[in-house]
Amino acid sequence: MIVVTGANGKLGRKVVEELLKRVPAGEIGVSVRDVNKAQDLQERGVRVRQGSFDDSESLLRAFEEASQVLMISSHSLGEVAVRHHQTAIETAKKAGVRRLLYTSQMFSPATSHFPPMDVHAATEELLKSSGMTFTSLRNGFYAASAKMWMGDALKTGELIAPEDGPVAWTTHSDLAEATAVILTEQGYDGITPNLTASEAIDMDGIASIASKILDRPIRRMVVSDDEYRNHLLSRGLPEAMVGMLAGMFQASRQGDFSQTNPALENLIGRSPVNFADFLKDSISQ
Ligand SMILES: NC(=O)c1ccc[n+]([C@@H]2O[C@H](COP(=O)([O-])OP(=O)(O)OC[C@H]3O[C@@H](n4cnc5c(N)ncnc54)[C@H](OP(=O)(O)O)[C@@H]3O)[C@@H](O)[C@H]2O)c1
């Protein structure tokens, strides 16, 4: 059985949908915090069990009989997230799971300016020292996240952000499909190559793509890191969130997310969705 954690979230649910195209529902299980939200999956024959990274007993039950577990990374920040992942790794080992997969992110050194990277780096160390067979999926930056970094640009016509660098924006759908391929076909033990779309685009590029889609100008305006931080703080965002948002610009202008790799395209057997098509679709929804 393949068990997917976080299956009520965006990536986890898409992975389950991709698995349902490839294996019988009875061979798929989900570990979710709220089983009511996964009732549709239960009705389709997927095993639904309650599981939380805060409760190893629940995870042990959710991982029962699993040969593979896909651990969708916790959306908590810092030490809490690392603790969540440690609990899941230890529990998977205890449950006799043969292979553990983890959603890491492209370029994950502990020294990055982008705070989630130290969580991924620490988790990859835990996976290496666990003695388990594991696959750490070095996922490209979610294209959906780009909309968060664009702020109110689509409304105001001004994309206001610090100096940045190109990012290999990659869709949840393509990553979910690649993950299902890796779960159902062998290969990619250890740390994967970066799983990215085929191009890296900076905020200038995003502004120009958005202008073409909307047929009105979206102007890119560069502000200092401090101005950006102060603006977010003045809107009441918590310090940790501000650090994450601002850190992405620092990291991207050092080129942390600029490398593309054909591995995703090879896994899904077609070109990954490009950013212009992603944005067009998400604006029209
Ligand atoms: N590659 C990237 O660019 C990128 C960008 C942003 C985030 N990420 C990472 O990718 C992950 C998946 O992305 P997504 O878009 O699917 O995020 P999402 O929709 O927020 O899903 C996160 C999932 O994690 C589950 N979760 C959170 N805390 C948990 C806990 N204590 N125990 C068990 N499950 C827990 C959530 O459960 P509930 O449904 O019960 O809330 C949710 O299903 C994120 O959590 C984050 O770590 C990557």
mmCIF file of N, CA, C and O in Angstrom, residues 118-210:
data_model
loop_
_atom_site.group_PDB
_atom_site.id
_atom_site.type_symbol
_atom_site.label_atom_id
_atom_site.label_comp_id
_atom_site.label_asym_id
_atom_site.label_seq_id
_atom_site.Cartn_x
_atom_site.Cartn_y
_atom_site.Cartn_z
ATOM 1 N N ASP A 118 16.297 25.493 5.469
ATOM 2 C CA ASP A 118 17.007 24.801 6.556
ATOM 3 C C ASP A 118 16.171 23.641 7.101
ATOM 4 O O ASP A 118 16.721 22.652 7.589
ATOM 5 N N VAL A 119 14.854 23.741 6.976
ATOM 6 C CA VAL A 119 13.997 22.609 7.376
ATOM 7 C C VAL A 119 14.247 21.431 6.429
ATOM 8 O O VAL A 119 14.424 20.284 6.860
ATOM 9 N N HIS A 120 14.284 21.729 5.135
ATOM 10 C CA HIS A 120 14.505 20.643 4.163
ATOM 11 C C HIS A 120 15.898 20.024 4.356
ATOM 12 O O HIS A 120 16.062 18.808 4.288
ATOM 13 N N ALA A 121 16.897 20.896 4.574
ATOM 14 C CA ALA A 121 18.267 20.392 4.749
ATOM 15 C C ALA A 121 18.326 19.483 5.981
ATOM 16 O O ALA A 121 18.899 18.382 5.940
ATOM 17 N N ALA A 122 17.715 19.931 7.084
ATOM 18 C CA ALA A 122 17.735 19.125 8.318
ATOM 19 C C ALA A 122 16.986 17.812 8.109
ATOM 20 O O ALA A 122 17.417 16.746 8.576
ATOM 21 N N THR A 123 15.880 17.872 7.391
ATOM 22 C CA THR A 123 15.085 16.650 7.166
ATOM 23 C C THR A 123 15.844 15.669 6.276
ATOM 24 O O THR A 123 15.822 14.457 6.511
ATOM 25 N N GLU A 124 16.536 16.201 5.262
ATOM 26 C CA GLU A 124 17.316 15.294 4.401
ATOM 27 C C GLU A 124 18.420 14.605 5.222
ATOM 28 O O GLU A 124 18.733 13.433 4.995
ATOM 29 N N GLU A 125 18.982 15.319 6.194
ATOM 30 C CA GLU A 125 19.991 14.675 7.070
ATOM 31 C C GLU A 125 19.335 13.572 7.890
ATOM 32 O O GLU A 125 19.911 12.500 8.076
ATOM 33 N N LEU A 126 18.127 13.845 8.405
ATOM 34 C CA LEU A 126 17.410 12.816 9.186
ATOM 35 C C LEU A 126 17.124 11.589 8.322
ATOM 36 O O LEU A 126 17.243 10.452 8.773
ATOM 37 N N LEU A 127 16.735 11.844 7.078
ATOM 38 C CA LEU A 127 16.438 10.725 6.172
ATOM 39 C C LEU A 127 17.700 9.899 5.921
ATOM 40 O O LEU A 127 17.666 8.667 5.959
ATOM 41 N N LYS A 128 18.819 10.599 5.711
ATOM 42 C CA LYS A 128 20.077 9.884 5.433
ATOM 43 C C LYS A 128 20.480 9.033 6.630
ATOM 44 O O LYS A 128 20.946 7.905 6.478
ATOM 45 N N SER A 129 20.298 9.563 7.836
ATOM 46 C CA SER A 129 20.762 8.808 9.001
ATOM 47 C C SER A 129 19.721 7.798 9.496
ATOM 48 O O SER A 129 19.982 7.052 10.426
ATOM 49 N N SER A 130 18.530 7.778 8.845
ATOM 50 C CA SER A 130 17.483 6.857 9.319
ATOM 51 C C SER A 130 17.780 5.400 8.956
ATOM 52 O O SER A 130 17.206 4.479 9.535
ATOM 53 N N GLY A 131 18.633 5.210 7.959
ATOM 54 C CA GLY A 131 18.897 3.840 7.494
ATOM 55 C C GLY A 131 17.797 3.333 6.576
ATOM 56 O O GLY A 131 17.864 2.215 6.080
ATOM 57 N N MET A 132 16.761 4.153 6.335
ATOM 58 C CA MET A 132 15.660 3.717 5.465
ATOM 59 C C MET A 132 15.984 4.032 4.009
ATOM 60 O O MET A 132 16.766 4.947 3.715
ATOM 61 N N THR A 133 15.336 3.319 3.103
ATOM 62 C CA THR A 133 15.386 3.713 1.691
ATOM 63 C C THR A 133 14.488 4.937 1.566
ATOM 64 O O THR A 133 13.343 4.923 2.014
ATOM 65 N N PHE A 134 15.033 6.004 0.991
ATOM 66 C CA PHE A 134 14.219 7.225 0.904
ATOM 67 C C PHE A 134 14.421 7.907 -0.442
ATOM 68 O O PHE A 134 15.410 7.655 -1.144
ATOM 69 N N THR A 135 13.453 8.743 -0.783
ATOM 70 C CA THR A 135 13.584 9.619 -1.945
ATOM 71 C C THR A 135 13.197 11.015 -1.495
ATOM 72 O O THR A 135 12.102 11.216 -0.962
ATOM 73 N N SER A 136 14.110 11.944 -1.662
ATOM 74 C CA SER A 136 13.798 13.330 -1.320
ATOM 75 C C SER A 136 13.546 14.075 -2.618
ATOM 76 O O SER A 136 14.448 14.210 -3.455
ATOM 77 N N LEU A 137 12.317 14.495 -2.788
ATOM 78 C CA LEU A 137 11.894 15.117 -4.052
ATOM 79 C C LEU A 137 12.262 16.596 -4.018
ATOM 80 O O LEU A 137 11.655 17.363 -3.266
ATOM 81 N N ARG A 138 13.249 16.973 -4.812
ATOM 82 C CA ARG A 138 13.690 18.373 -4.829
ATOM 83 C C ARG A 138 12.763 19.177 -5.751
ATOM 84 O O ARG A 138 13.098 19.486 -6.903
ATOM 85 N N ASN A 139 11.567 19.458 -5.228
ATOM 86 C CA ASN A 139 10.533 20.104 -6.047
ATOM 87 C C ASN A 139 10.878 21.534 -6.426
ATOM 88 O O ASN A 139 11.420 22.299 -5.610
ATOM 89 N N GLY A 140 10.545 21.898 -7.649
ATOM 90 C CA GLY A 140 10.691 23.283 -8.083
ATOM 91 C C GLY A 140 9.796 24.194 -7.258
ATOM 92 O O GLY A 140 8.894 23.720 -6.553
ATOM 93 N N PHE A 141 10.051 25.478 -7.350
ATOM 94 C CA PHE A 141 9.241 26.444 -6.598
ATOM 95 C C PHE A 141 7.818 26.423 -7.145
ATOM 96 O O PHE A 141 7.624 26.493 -8.358
ATOM 97 N N TYR A 142 6.832 26.309 -6.264
ATOM 98 C CA TYR A 142 5.446 26.259 -6.741
ATOM 99 C C TYR A 142 5.107 27.533 -7.516
ATOM 100 O O TYR A 142 5.261 28.649 -6.994
ATOM 101 N N ALA A 143 4.566 27.337 -8.717
ATOM 102 C CA ALA A 143 4.092 28.496 -9.493
ATOM 103 C C ALA A 143 3.016 29.234 -8.694
ATOM 104 O O ALA A 143 2.933 30.467 -8.741
ATOM 105 N N ALA A 144 2.210 28.472 -7.943
ATOM 106 C CA ALA A 144 1.143 29.103 -7.147
ATOM 107 C C ALA A 144 1.724 30.092 -6.137
ATOM 108 O O ALA A 144 1.078 31.086 -5.791
ATOM 109 N N SER A 145 2.960 29.820 -5.662
ATOM 110 C CA SER A 145 3.571 30.740 -4.691
ATOM 111 C C SER A 145 3.915 32.078 -5.342
ATOM 112 O O SER A 145 3.966 33.104 -4.667
ATOM 113 N N ALA A 146 4.169 32.057 -6.658
ATOM 114 C CA ALA A 146 4.534 33.313 -7.334
ATOM 115 C C ALA A 146 3.438 34.347 -7.136
ATOM 116 O O ALA A 146 3.704 35.541 -6.968
ATOM 117 N N LYS A 147 2.201 33.868 -7.118
ATOM 118 C CA LYS A 147 1.086 34.822 -6.964
ATOM 119 C C LYS A 147 1.144 35.511 -5.598
ATOM 120 O O LYS A 147 0.764 36.666 -5.454
ATOM 121 N N MET A 148 1.643 34.755 -4.601
ATOM 122 C CA MET A 148 1.780 35.358 -3.271
ATOM 123 C C MET A 148 2.838 36.470 -3.316
ATOM 124 O O MET A 148 2.649 37.551 -2.767
ATOM 125 N N TRP A 149 3.959 36.205 -4.028
ATOM 126 C CA TRP A 149 5.035 37.196 -4.082
ATOM 127 C C TRP A 149 4.691 38.370 -5.006
ATOM 128 O O TRP A 149 5.335 39.393 -4.968
ATOM 129 N N MET A 150 3.663 38.186 -5.823
ATOM 130 C CA MET A 150 3.237 39.301 -6.687
ATOM 131 C C MET A 150 2.399 40.314 -5.903
ATOM 132 O O MET A 150 2.114 41.398 -6.411
ATOM 133 N N GLY A 151 1.999 39.939 -4.694
ATOM 134 C CA GLY A 151 1.195 40.846 -3.868
ATOM 135 C C GLY A 151 -0.082 41.235 -4.599
ATOM 136 O O GLY A 151 -0.756 40.385 -5.173
ATOM 137 N N ASP A 152 -0.405 42.552 -4.602
ATOM 138 C CA ASP A 152 -1.655 43.026 -5.216
ATOM 139 C C ASP A 152 -1.452 43.456 -6.670
ATOM 140 O O ASP A 152 -2.282 44.178 -7.227
ATOM 141 N N ALA A 153 -0.341 43.025 -7.271
ATOM 142 C CA ALA A 153 0.028 43.556 -8.599
ATOM 143 C C ALA A 153 -1.086 43.461 -9.640
ATOM 144 O O ALA A 153 -1.287 44.390 -10.427
ATOM 145 N N LEU A 154 -1.808 42.345 -9.628
ATOM 146 C CA LEU A 154 -2.816 42.173 -10.676
ATOM 147 C C LEU A 154 -3.951 43.178 -10.504
ATOM 148 O O LEU A 154 -4.597 43.579 -11.468
ATOM 149 N N LYS A 155 -4.178 43.604 -9.255
ATOM 150 C CA LYS A 155 -5.238 44.591 -8.997
ATOM 151 C C LYS A 155 -4.748 46.015 -9.239
ATOM 152 O O LYS A 155 -5.393 46.818 -9.886
ATOM 153 N N THR A 156 -3.554 46.299 -8.686
ATOM 154 C CA THR A 156 -3.075 47.688 -8.696
ATOM 155 C C THR A 156 -2.285 48.049 -9.956
ATOM 156 O O THR A 156 -2.093 49.219 -10.255
ATOM 157 N N GLY A 157 -1.787 47.051 -10.665
ATOM 158 C CA GLY A 157 -0.948 47.322 -11.842
ATOM 159 C C GLY A 157 0.500 47.620 -11.474
ATOM 160 O O GLY A 157 1.301 47.992 -12.334
ATOM 161 N N GLU A 158 0.844 47.449 -10.190
ATOM 162 C CA GLU A 158 2.236 47.693 -9.767
ATOM 163 C C GLU A 158 2.763 46.483 -9.014
ATOM 164 O O GLU A 158 2.218 46.117 -7.960
ATOM 165 N N LEU A 159 3.810 45.859 -9.553
ATOM 166 C CA LEU A 159 4.413 44.699 -8.885
ATOM 167 C C LEU A 159 5.589 45.228 -8.051
ATOM 168 O O LEU A 159 6.671 45.482 -8.567
ATOM 169 N N ILE A 160 5.309 45.456 -6.775
ATOM 170 C CA ILE A 160 6.295 46.107 -5.900
ATOM 171 C C ILE A 160 7.009 45.048 -5.066
ATOM 172 O O ILE A 160 6.379 44.344 -4.263
ATOM 173 N N ALA A 161 8.312 44.919 -5.264
ATOM 174 C CA ALA A 161 9.076 43.899 -4.533
ATOM 175 C C ALA A 161 10.562 44.229 -4.617
ATOM 176 O O ALA A 161 10.978 44.983 -5.497
ATOM 177 N N PRO A 162 11.373 43.639 -3.724
ATOM 178 C CA PRO A 162 12.824 43.866 -3.809
ATOM 179 C C PRO A 162 13.412 43.271 -5.079
ATOM 180 O O PRO A 162 12.754 42.473 -5.769
ATOM 181 N N GLU A 163 14.663 43.625 -5.344
ATOM 182 C CA GLU A 163 15.394 43.033 -6.466
ATOM 183 C C GLU A 163 15.362 41.509 -6.309
ATOM 184 O O GLU A 163 15.455 40.997 -5.199
ATOM 185 N N ASP A 164 15.199 40.820 -7.406
ATOM 186 C CA ASP A 164 15.077 39.360 -7.326
ATOM 187 C C ASP A 164 15.910 38.707 -8.419
ATOM 188 O O ASP A 164 16.687 39.368 -9.097
ATOM 189 N N GLY A 165 15.731 37.409 -8.573
ATOM 190 C CA GLY A 165 16.407 36.665 -9.639
ATOM 191 C C GLY A 165 15.449 35.645 -10.210
ATOM 192 O O GLY A 165 14.352 35.445 -9.686
ATOM 193 N N PRO A 166 15.857 34.973 -11.287
ATOM 194 C CA PRO A 166 14.952 34.027 -11.940
ATOM 195 C C PRO A 166 14.629 32.817 -11.057
ATOM 196 O O PRO A 166 15.478 32.347 -10.305
ATOM 197 N N VAL A 167 13.398 32.346 -11.187
ATOM 198 C CA VAL A 167 12.935 31.194 -10.403
ATOM 199 C C VAL A 167 12.278 30.198 -11.370
ATOM 200 O O VAL A 167 11.510 30.591 -12.246
ATOM 201 N N ALA A 168 12.584 28.930 -11.171
ATOM 202 C CA ALA A 168 12.001 27.879 -12.023
ATOM 203 C C ALA A 168 10.620 27.514 -11.468
ATOM 204 O O ALA A 168 10.457 26.499 -10.797
ATOM 205 N N TRP A 169 9.637 28.364 -11.758
ATOM 206 C CA TRP A 169 8.280 28.155 -11.231
ATOM 207 C C TRP A 169 7.684 26.882 -11.831
ATOM 208 O O TRP A 169 7.691 26.687 -13.041
ATOM 209 N N THR A 170 7.106 26.046 -10.962
ATOM 210 C CA THR A 170 6.678 24.705 -11.367
ATOM 211 C C THR A 170 5.288 24.436 -10.775
ATOM 212 O O THR A 170 5.035 24.808 -9.624
ATOM 213 N N THR A 171 4.408 23.808 -11.548
ATOM 214 C CA THR A 171 3.034 23.658 -11.044
ATOM 215 C C THR A 171 2.871 22.453 -10.116
ATOM 216 O O THR A 171 3.558 21.435 -10.263
ATOM 217 N N HIS A 172 1.915 22.585 -9.204
ATOM 218 C CA HIS A 172 1.538 21.460 -8.336
ATOM 219 C C HIS A 172 1.173 20.242 -9.203
ATOM 220 O O HIS A 172 1.543 19.118 -8.883
ATOM 221 N N SER A 173 0.430 20.480 -10.287
ATOM 222 C CA SER A 173 -0.062 19.356 -11.099
ATOM 223 C C SER A 173 1.091 18.549 -11.671
ATOM 224 O O SER A 173 1.085 17.313 -11.627
ATOM 225 N N ASP A 174 2.091 19.240 -12.222
ATOM 226 C CA ASP A 174 3.235 18.510 -12.799
ATOM 227 C C ASP A 174 4.016 17.771 -11.712
ATOM 228 O O ASP A 174 4.453 16.631 -11.906
ATOM 229 N N LEU A 175 4.191 18.413 -10.569
ATOM 230 C CA LEU A 175 4.940 17.767 -9.478
ATOM 231 C C LEU A 175 4.178 16.546 -8.957
ATOM 232 O O LEU A 175 4.770 15.511 -8.642
ATOM 233 N N ALA A 176 2.844 16.669 -8.892
ATOM 234 C CA ALA A 176 2.032 15.544 -8.409
ATOM 235 C C ALA A 176 2.151 14.366 -9.366
ATOM 236 O O ALA A 176 2.279 13.208 -8.946
ATOM 237 N N GLU A 177 2.127 14.666 -10.658
ATOM 238 C CA GLU A 177 2.222 13.587 -11.646
ATOM 239 C C GLU A 177 3.587 12.894 -11.543
ATOM 240 O O GLU A 177 3.674 11.666 -11.534
ATOM 241 N N ALA A 178 4.635 13.688 -11.431
ATOM 242 C CA ALA A 178 5.986 13.109 -11.324
ATOM 243 C C ALA A 178 6.104 12.261 -10.056
ATOM 244 O O ALA A 178 6.713 11.181 -10.063
ATOM 245 N N THR A 179 5.504 12.737 -8.980
ATOM 246 C CA THR A 179 5.572 11.991 -7.711
ATOM 247 C C THR A 179 4.867 10.646 -7.848
ATOM 248 O O THR A 179 5.371 9.618 -7.370
ATOM 249 N N ALA A 180 3.718 10.654 -8.522
ATOM 250 C CA ALA A 180 2.988 9.394 -8.714
ATOM 251 C C ALA A 180 3.805 8.437 -9.575
ATOM 252 O O ALA A 180 3.816 7.225 -9.325
ATOM 253 N N VAL A 181 4.516 8.964 -10.562
ATOM 254 C CA VAL A 181 5.371 8.104 -11.397
ATOM 255 C C VAL A 181 6.464 7.492 -10.525
ATOM 256 O O VAL A 181 6.730 6.286 -10.571
ATOM 257 N N ILE A 182 7.083 8.302 -9.694
ATOM 258 C CA ILE A 182 8.176 7.801 -8.838
ATOM 259 C C ILE A 182 7.644 6.772 -7.829
ATOM 260 O O ILE A 182 8.314 5.797 -7.516
ATOM 261 N N LEU A 183 6.418 6.977 -7.355
ATOM 262 C CA LEU A 183 5.841 6.031 -6.387
ATOM 263 C C LEU A 183 5.449 4.703 -7.033
ATOM 264 O O LEU A 183 5.431 3.668 -6.363
ATOM 265 N N THR A 184 5.106 4.749 -8.296
ATOM 266 C CA THR A 184 4.587 3.529 -8.924
ATOM 267 C C THR A 184 5.616 2.839 -9.816
ATOM 268 O O THR A 184 5.425 1.701 -10.200
ATOM 269 N N GLU A 185 6.673 3.559 -10.170
ATOM 270 C CA GLU A 185 7.760 2.926 -10.926
ATOM 271 C C GLU A 185 9.000 3.082 -10.054
ATOM 272 O O GLU A 185 9.091 4.002 -9.278
ATOM 273 N N GLN A 186 9.920 2.194 -10.180
ATOM 274 C CA GLN A 186 11.091 2.297 -9.301
ATOM 275 C C GLN A 186 12.025 3.388 -9.794
ATOM 276 O O GLN A 186 11.856 3.939 -10.872
ATOM 277 N N GLY A 187 13.011 3.697 -9.019
ATOM 278 C CA GLY A 187 13.996 4.701 -9.441
ATOM 279 C C GLY A 187 14.016 5.881 -8.507
ATOM 280 O O GLY A 187 13.129 6.035 -7.672
ATOM 281 N N TYR A 188 15.043 6.680 -8.687
ATOM 282 C CA TYR A 188 15.201 7.888 -7.882
ATOM 283 C C TYR A 188 15.271 7.630 -6.382
ATOM 284 O O TYR A 188 14.558 8.251 -5.600
ATOM 285 N N ASP A 189 16.104 6.705 -5.982
ATOM 286 C CA ASP A 189 16.389 6.599 -4.553
ATOM 287 C C ASP A 189 17.362 7.710 -4.185
ATOM 288 O O ASP A 189 18.196 8.107 -4.997
ATOM 289 N N GLY A 190 17.251 8.224 -2.969
ATOM 290 C CA GLY A 190 18.130 9.313 -2.530
ATOM 291 C C GLY A 190 17.545 10.665 -2.906
ATOM 292 O O GLY A 190 16.324 10.831 -2.951
ATOM 293 N N ILE A 191 18.425 11.615 -3.183
ATOM 294 C CA ILE A 191 17.963 12.974 -3.494
ATOM 295 C C ILE A 191 17.788 13.110 -5.002
ATOM 296 O O ILE A 191 18.707 12.793 -5.760
ATOM 297 N N THR A 192 16.612 13.540 -5.432
ATOM 298 C CA THR A 192 16.358 13.634 -6.877
ATOM 299 C C THR A 192 17.080 14.855 -7.458
ATOM 300 O O THR A 192 17.442 15.780 -6.718
ATOM 301 N N PRO A 193 17.229 14.873 -8.786
ATOM 302 C CA PRO A 193 17.625 16.145 -9.402
ATOM 303 C C PRO A 193 16.498 17.157 -9.136
ATOM 304 O O PRO A 193 15.394 16.766 -8.728
ATOM 305 N N ASN A 194 16.762 18.432 -9.390
ATOM 306 C CA ASN A 194 15.695 19.420 -9.225
ATOM 307 C C ASN A 194 14.556 19.084 -10.186
ATOM 308 O O ASN A 194 14.794 18.856 -11.378
ATOM 309 N N LEU A 195 13.321 19.036 -9.641
ATOM 310 C CA LEU A 195 12.160 18.717 -10.473
ATOM 311 C C LEU A 195 11.494 20.036 -10.846
ATOM 312 O O LEU A 195 10.691 20.577 -10.078
ATOM 313 N N THR A 196 11.886 20.570 -11.986
ATOM 314 C CA THR A 196 11.443 21.926 -12.331
ATOM 315 C C THR A 196 10.812 21.981 -13.716
ATOM 316 O O THR A 196 11.040 21.107 -14.553
ATOM 317 N N ALA A 197 10.068 23.066 -13.929
ATOM 318 C CA ALA A 197 9.610 23.394 -15.283
ATOM 319 C C ALA A 197 10.841 23.786 -16.109
ATOM 320 O O ALA A 197 11.974 23.780 -15.611
ATOM 321 N N SER A 198 10.608 24.146 -17.370
ATOM 322 C CA SER A 198 11.748 24.278 -18.298
ATOM 323 C C SER A 198 12.361 25.673 -18.359
ATOM 324 O O SER A 198 13.328 25.886 -19.081
ATOM 325 N N GLU A 199 11.762 26.645 -17.660
ATOM 326 C CA GLU A 199 12.340 27.994 -17.730
ATOM 327 C C GLU A 199 12.306 28.652 -16.352
ATOM 328 O O GLU A 199 11.478 28.306 -15.512
ATOM 329 N N ALA A 200 13.240 29.575 -16.157
ATOM 330 C CA ALA A 200 13.255 30.335 -14.899
ATOM 331 C C ALA A 200 12.937 31.793 -15.247
ATOM 332 O O ALA A 200 13.474 32.339 -16.207
ATOM 333 N N ILE A 201 12.048 32.390 -14.464
ATOM 334 C CA ILE A 201 11.532 33.728 -14.796
ATOM 335 C C ILE A 201 11.641 34.633 -13.579
ATOM 336 O O ILE A 201 11.294 34.228 -12.463
ATOM 337 N N ASP A 202 12.100 35.860 -13.793
ATOM 338 C CA ASP A 202 12.163 36.802 -12.660
ATOM 339 C C ASP A 202 10.901 37.671 -12.634
ATOM 340 O O ASP A 202 10.002 37.509 -13.464
ATOM 341 N N MET A 203 10.851 38.563 -11.661
ATOM 342 C CA MET A 203 9.642 39.384 -11.481
ATOM 343 C C MET A 203 9.400 40.318 -12.682
ATOM 344 O O MET A 203 8.258 40.623 -12.996
ATOM 345 N N ASP A 204 10.486 40.776 -13.345
ATOM 346 C CA ASP A 204 10.306 41.560 -14.579
ATOM 347 C C ASP A 204 9.537 40.727 -15.601
ATOM 348 O O ASP A 204 8.599 41.208 -16.240
ATOM 349 N N GLY A 205 9.983 39.478 -15.729
ATOM 350 C CA GLY A 205 9.346 38.569 -16.690
ATOM 351 C C GLY A 205 7.893 38.311 -16.308
ATOM 352 O O GLY A 205 7.006 38.286 -17.170
ATOM 353 N N ILE A 206 7.665 38.129 -15.017
ATOM 354 C CA ILE A 206 6.292 37.871 -14.559
ATOM 355 C C ILE A 206 5.411 39.083 -14.857
ATOM 356 O O ILE A 206 4.274 38.947 -15.330
ATOM 357 N N ALA A 207 5.943 40.293 -14.610
ATOM 358 C CA ALA A 207 5.157 41.515 -14.877
ATOM 359 C C ALA A 207 4.821 41.590 -16.362
ATOM 360 O O ALA A 207 3.683 41.938 -16.735
ATOM 361 N N SER A 208 5.773 41.243 -17.204
ATOM 362 C CA SER A 208 5.480 41.364 -18.629
ATOM 363 C C SER A 208 4.508 40.280 -19.096
ATOM 364 O O SER A 208 3.620 40.540 -19.906
ATOM 365 N N ILE A 209 4.617 39.056 -18.525
ATOM 366 C CA ILE A 209 3.637 38.002 -18.863
ATOM 367 C C ILE A 209 2.238 38.429 -18.403
ATOM 368 O O ILE A 209 1.258 38.315 -19.135
ATOM 369 N N ALA A 210 2.158 38.969 -17.174
ATOM 370 C CA ALA A 210 0.850 39.385 -16.640
ATOM 371 C C ALA A 210 0.265 40.520 -17.487
ATOM 372 O O ALA A 210 -0.947 40.554 -17.743
#
